[in-house]
mmCIF file of C-alpha atoms in Angstrom:
data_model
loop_
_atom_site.group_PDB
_atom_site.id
_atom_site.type_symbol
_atom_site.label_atom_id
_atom_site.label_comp_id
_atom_site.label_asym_id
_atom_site.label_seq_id
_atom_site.Cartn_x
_atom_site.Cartn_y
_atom_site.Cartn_z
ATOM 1 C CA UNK A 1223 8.200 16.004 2.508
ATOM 2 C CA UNK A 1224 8.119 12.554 1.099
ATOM 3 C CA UNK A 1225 8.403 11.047 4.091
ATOM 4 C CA UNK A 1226 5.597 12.555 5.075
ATOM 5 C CA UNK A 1227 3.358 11.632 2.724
ATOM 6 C CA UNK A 1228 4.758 7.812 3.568
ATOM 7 C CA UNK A 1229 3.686 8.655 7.454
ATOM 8 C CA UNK A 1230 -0.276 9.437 5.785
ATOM 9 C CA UNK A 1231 0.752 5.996 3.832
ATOM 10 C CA UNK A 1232 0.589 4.342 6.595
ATOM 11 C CA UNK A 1233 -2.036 5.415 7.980
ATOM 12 C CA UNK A 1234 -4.631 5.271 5.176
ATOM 13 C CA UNK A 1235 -3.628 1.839 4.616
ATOM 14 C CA UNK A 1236 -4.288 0.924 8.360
ATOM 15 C CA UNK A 1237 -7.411 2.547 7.926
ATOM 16 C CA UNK A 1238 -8.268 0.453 4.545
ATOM 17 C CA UNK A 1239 -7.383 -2.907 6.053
ATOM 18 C CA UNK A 1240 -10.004 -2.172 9.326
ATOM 19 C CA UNK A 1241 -12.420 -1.027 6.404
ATOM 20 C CA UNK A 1242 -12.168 -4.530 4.578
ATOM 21 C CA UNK A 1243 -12.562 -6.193 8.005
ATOM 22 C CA UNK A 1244 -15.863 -4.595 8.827
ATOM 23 C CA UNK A 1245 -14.805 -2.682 11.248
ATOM 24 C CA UNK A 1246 -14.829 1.199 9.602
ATOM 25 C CA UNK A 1247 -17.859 2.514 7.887
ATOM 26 C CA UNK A 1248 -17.154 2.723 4.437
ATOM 27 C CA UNK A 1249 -17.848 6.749 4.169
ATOM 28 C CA UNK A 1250 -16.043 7.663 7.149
ATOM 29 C CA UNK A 1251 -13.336 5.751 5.336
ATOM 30 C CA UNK A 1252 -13.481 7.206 2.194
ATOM 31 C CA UNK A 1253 -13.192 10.723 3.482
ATOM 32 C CA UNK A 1254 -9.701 9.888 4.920
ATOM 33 C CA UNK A 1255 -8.868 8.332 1.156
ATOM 34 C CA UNK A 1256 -9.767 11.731 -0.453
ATOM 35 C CA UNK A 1257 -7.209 13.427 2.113
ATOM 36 C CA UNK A 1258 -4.450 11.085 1.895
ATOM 37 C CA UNK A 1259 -5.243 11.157 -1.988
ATOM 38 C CA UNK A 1260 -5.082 14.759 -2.461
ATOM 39 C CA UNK A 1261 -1.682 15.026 -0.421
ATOM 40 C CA UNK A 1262 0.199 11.734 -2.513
ATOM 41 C CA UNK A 1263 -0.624 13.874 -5.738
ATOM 42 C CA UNK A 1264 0.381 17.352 -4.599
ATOM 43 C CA UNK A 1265 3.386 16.107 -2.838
ATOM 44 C CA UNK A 1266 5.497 14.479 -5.678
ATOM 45 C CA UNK A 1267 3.859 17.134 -8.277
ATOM 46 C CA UNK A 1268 5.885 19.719 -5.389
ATOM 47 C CA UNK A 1269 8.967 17.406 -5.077
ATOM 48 C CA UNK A 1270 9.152 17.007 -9.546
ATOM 49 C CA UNK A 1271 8.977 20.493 -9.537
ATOM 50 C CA UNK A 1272 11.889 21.554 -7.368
ATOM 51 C CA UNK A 1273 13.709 18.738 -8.444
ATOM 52 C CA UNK A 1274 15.566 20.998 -11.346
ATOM 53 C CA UNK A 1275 14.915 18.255 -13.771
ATOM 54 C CA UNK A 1276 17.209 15.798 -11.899
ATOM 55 C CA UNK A 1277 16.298 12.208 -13.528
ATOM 56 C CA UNK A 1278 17.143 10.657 -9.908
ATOM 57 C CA UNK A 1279 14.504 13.112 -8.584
ATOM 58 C CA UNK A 1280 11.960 13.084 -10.055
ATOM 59 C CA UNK A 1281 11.880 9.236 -11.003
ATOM 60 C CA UNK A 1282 12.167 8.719 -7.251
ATOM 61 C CA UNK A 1283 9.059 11.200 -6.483
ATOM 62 C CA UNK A 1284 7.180 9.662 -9.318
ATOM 63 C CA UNK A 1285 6.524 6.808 -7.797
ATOM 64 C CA UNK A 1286 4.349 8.703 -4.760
ATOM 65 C CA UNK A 1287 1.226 9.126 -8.314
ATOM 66 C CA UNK A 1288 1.013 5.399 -7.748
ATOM 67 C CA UNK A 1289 -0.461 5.865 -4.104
ATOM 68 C CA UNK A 1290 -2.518 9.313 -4.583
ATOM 69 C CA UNK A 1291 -4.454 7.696 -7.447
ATOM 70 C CA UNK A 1292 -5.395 4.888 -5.818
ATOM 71 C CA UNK A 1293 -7.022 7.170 -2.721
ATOM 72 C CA UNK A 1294 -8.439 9.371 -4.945
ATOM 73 C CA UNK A 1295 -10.033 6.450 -6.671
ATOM 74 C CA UNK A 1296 -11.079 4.772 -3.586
ATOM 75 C CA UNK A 1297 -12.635 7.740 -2.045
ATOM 76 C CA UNK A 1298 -14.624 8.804 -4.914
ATOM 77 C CA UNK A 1299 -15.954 5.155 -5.636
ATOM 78 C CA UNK A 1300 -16.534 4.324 -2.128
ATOM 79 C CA UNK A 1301 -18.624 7.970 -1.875
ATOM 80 C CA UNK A 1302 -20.786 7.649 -4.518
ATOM 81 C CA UNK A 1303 -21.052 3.150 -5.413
ATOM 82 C CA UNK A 1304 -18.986 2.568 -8.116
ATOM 83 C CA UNK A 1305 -17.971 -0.817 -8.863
ATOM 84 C CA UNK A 1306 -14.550 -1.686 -7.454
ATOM 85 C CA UNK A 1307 -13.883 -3.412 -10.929
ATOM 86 C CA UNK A 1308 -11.793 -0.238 -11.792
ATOM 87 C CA UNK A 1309 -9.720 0.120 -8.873
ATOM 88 C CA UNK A 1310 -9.270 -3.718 -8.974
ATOM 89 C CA UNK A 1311 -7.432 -3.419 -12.714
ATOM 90 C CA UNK A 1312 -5.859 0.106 -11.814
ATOM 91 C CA UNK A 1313 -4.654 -1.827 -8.600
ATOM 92 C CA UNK A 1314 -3.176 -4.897 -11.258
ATOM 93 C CA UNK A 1315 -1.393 -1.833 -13.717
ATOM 94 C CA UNK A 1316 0.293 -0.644 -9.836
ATOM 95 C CA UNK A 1317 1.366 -4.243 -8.527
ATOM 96 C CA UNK A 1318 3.627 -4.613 -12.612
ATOM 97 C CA UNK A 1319 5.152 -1.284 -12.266
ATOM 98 C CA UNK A 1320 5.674 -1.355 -8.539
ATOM 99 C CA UNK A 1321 7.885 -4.132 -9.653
ATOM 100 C CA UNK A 1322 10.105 -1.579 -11.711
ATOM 101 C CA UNK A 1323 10.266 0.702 -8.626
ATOM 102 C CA UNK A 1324 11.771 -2.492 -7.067
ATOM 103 C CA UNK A 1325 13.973 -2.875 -9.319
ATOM 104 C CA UNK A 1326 15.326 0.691 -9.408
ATOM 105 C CA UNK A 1327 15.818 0.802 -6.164
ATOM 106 C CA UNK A 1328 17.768 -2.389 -5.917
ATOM 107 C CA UNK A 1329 19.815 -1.121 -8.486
ATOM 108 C CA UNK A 1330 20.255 2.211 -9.173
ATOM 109 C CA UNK A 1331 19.242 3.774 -5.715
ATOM 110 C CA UNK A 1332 21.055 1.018 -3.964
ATOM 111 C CA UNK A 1333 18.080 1.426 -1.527
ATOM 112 C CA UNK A 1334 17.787 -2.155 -0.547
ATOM 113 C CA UNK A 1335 14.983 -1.473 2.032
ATOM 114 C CA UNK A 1336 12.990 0.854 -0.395
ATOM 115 C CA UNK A 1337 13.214 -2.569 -2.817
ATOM 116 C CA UNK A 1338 12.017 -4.985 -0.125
ATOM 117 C CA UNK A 1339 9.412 -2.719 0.685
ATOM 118 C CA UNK A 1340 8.004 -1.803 -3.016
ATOM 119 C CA UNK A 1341 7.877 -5.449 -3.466
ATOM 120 C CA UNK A 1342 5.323 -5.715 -0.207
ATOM 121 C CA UNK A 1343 3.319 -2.856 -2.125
ATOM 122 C CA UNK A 1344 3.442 -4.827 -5.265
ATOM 123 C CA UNK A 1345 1.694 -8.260 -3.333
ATOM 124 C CA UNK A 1346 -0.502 -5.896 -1.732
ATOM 125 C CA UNK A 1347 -1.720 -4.333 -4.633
ATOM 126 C CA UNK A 1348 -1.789 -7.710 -6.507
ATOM 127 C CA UNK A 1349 -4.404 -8.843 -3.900
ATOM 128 C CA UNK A 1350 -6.472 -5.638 -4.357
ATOM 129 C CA UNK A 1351 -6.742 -6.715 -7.933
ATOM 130 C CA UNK A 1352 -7.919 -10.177 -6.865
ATOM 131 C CA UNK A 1353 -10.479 -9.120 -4.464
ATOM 132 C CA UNK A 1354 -11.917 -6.083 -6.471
ATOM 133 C CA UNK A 1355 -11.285 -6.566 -10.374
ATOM 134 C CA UNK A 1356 -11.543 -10.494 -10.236
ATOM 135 C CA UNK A 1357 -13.986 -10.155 -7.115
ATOM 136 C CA UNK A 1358 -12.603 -13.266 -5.133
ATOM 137 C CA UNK A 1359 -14.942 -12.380 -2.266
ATOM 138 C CA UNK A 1360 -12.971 -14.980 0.140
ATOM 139 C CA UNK A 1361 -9.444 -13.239 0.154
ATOM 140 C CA UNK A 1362 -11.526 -10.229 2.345
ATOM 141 C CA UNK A 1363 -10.638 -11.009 5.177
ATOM 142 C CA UNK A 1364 -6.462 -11.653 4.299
ATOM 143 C CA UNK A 1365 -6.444 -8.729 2.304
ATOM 144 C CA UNK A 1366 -7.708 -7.048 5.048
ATOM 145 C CA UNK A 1367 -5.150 -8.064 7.649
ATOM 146 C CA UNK A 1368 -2.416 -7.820 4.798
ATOM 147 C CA UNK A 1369 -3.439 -4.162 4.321
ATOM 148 C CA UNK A 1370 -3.439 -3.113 8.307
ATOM 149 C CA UNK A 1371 -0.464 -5.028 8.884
ATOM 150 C CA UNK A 1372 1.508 -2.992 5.773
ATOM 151 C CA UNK A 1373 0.400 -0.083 6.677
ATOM 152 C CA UNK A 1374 2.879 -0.036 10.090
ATOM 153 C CA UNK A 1375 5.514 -2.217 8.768
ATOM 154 C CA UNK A 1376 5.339 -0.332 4.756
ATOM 155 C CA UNK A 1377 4.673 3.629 6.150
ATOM 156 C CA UNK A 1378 4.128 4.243 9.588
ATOM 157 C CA UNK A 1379 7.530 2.571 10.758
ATOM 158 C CA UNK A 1380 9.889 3.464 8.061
ATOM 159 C CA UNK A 1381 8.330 7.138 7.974
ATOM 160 C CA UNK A 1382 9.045 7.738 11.540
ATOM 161 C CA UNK A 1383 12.910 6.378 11.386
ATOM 162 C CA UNK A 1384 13.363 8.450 8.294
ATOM 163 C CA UNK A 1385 11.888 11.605 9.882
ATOM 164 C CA UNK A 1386 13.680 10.825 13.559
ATOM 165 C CA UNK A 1387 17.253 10.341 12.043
ATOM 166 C CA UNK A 1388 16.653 6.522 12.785
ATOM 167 C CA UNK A 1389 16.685 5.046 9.672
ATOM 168 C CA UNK A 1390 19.915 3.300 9.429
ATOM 169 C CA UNK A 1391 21.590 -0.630 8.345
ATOM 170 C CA UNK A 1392 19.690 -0.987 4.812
ATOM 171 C CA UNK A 1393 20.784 -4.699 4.017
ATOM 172 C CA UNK A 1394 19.869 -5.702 7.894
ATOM 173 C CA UNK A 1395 17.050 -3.874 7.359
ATOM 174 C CA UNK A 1396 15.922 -5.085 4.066
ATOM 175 C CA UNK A 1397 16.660 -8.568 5.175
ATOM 176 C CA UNK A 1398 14.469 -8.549 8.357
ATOM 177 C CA UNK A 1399 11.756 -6.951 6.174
ATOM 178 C CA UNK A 1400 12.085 -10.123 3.598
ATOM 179 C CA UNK A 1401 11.699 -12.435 6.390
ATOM 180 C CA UNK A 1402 9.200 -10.893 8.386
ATOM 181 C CA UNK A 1403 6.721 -10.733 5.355
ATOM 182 C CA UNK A 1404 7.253 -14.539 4.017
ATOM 183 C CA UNK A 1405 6.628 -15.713 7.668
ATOM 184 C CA UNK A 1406 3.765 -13.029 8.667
ATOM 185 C CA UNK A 1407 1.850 -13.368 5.288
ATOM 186 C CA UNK A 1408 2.159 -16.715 4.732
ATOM 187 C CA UNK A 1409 0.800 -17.433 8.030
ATOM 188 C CA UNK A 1410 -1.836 -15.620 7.834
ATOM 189 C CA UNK A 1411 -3.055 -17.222 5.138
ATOM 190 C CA UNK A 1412 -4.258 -20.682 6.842
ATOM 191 C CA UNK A 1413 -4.886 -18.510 9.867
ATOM 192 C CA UNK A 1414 -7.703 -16.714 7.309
ATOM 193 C CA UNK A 1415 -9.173 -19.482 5.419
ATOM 194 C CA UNK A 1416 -9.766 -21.121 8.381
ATOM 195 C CA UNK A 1417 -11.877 -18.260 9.982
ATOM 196 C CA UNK A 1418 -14.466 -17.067 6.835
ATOM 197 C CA UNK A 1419 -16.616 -14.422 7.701
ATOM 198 C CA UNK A 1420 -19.965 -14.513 8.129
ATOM 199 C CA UNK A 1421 -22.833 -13.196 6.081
ATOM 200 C CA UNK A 1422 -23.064 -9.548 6.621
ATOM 201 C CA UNK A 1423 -19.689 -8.837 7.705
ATOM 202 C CA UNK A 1424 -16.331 -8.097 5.865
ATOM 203 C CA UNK A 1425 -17.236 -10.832 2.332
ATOM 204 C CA UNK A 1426 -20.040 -9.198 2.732
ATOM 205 C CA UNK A 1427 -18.956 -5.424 2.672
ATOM 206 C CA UNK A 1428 -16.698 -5.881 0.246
ATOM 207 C CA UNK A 1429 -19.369 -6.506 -2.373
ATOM 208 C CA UNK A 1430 -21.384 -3.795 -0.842
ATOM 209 C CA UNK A 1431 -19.496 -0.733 -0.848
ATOM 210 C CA UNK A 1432 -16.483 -1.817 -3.466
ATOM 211 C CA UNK A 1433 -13.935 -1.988 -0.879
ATOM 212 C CA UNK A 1434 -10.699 -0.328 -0.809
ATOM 213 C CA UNK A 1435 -7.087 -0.401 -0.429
#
């Protein structure tokens, strides 16, 4: 069922980065939030509950609040104008304990992928507290490509080997995931900064409607 949810992951987050790019309406985007919301908090409440009261369990499921919240958050604020400064410090409290999650599953899970990839989660959510708690306008449009691009790499991809039997080699795995987000990300930076939007367009949106992760 997790994996599930991490499929609607995915997907949300593609959705979020073509939001912050200007090129998804900001309501029609925060309907899909409110879904993928509702769904992250009902499926680890489901998983914690059948998990007996197996630490391993439910510490693994826990994790899954991080992502509902967020969507919930984004939807509601995108819906009715709030200020992003909320998300944007909510989003700074996820990027510290997505850390932990990292950690765990380096550690105690021995899920070397899973570690790799909570660490993507915790840069991604670092830059959603830059752009919408400390309102660095500029970032939009990186954020924006950092979100879509996470979105396949962070849920779509690992969701679909996990559900098709696929998912297999964790330290190749984990390594080519290291590597392929210090070369991707940091190249996208100068790629970004060289290209500012204009007036009107993503900078522009994200002041507008509080834009979203």
């Amino acid at each position: 069922m997790g994996n599930v949810g991490l499929l609607f992951v995915g997907a949300v987050l593609f959705i979020n980065g073509l939001l912050l790019l200007g090129k998804v309406d900001a309501k029609a985007g925060a309907v899909f939030n409110l879904f993928v919301g509702a769904l992250q908090v009902l499926t680890p409440t489901y998983l914690i509950f059948i998990a007996a009261g197996n630490p391993a369990l439910i510490l693994a499921a826990s994790g899954i609040y991080l992502f509902g919240f967020t969507y919930l958050y984004v939807g509601i604020g995108l819906l009715t104008g709030l200020d992003s400064s909320g998300v944007g410090y909510y989003s700074l409290f996820v990027a510290i304990v997505a850390l932990g999650y990292s950690f765990v599953n380096f550690r105690l899970f021995r899920d070397y992928p899973f570690g790799v990839i909570w660490l993507y989660w915790a840069f991604l959510w670092f830059l959603f507290f830059l752009l919408l708690g400390l309102k660095i306008a500029h970032l939009t449009t990186y954020v924006g490509w950092v979100t879509a691009i996470q979105g396949w790499v962070t849920g779509v991809i690992p969701a679909f080997l996990l559900l098709s039997g696929y998912w297999r080699h964790p330290v190749e795995t984990a390594t080519a995931l290291a590597v392929f987000g210090v070369v991707v990300f940091g190249a996208l930076w100068p790629l970004t900064r060289r290209r500012r939007p204009a007036a009107g367009s993503s900078d522009a949106a994200a002041e507008s409607t509080g834009s979203t992760p």
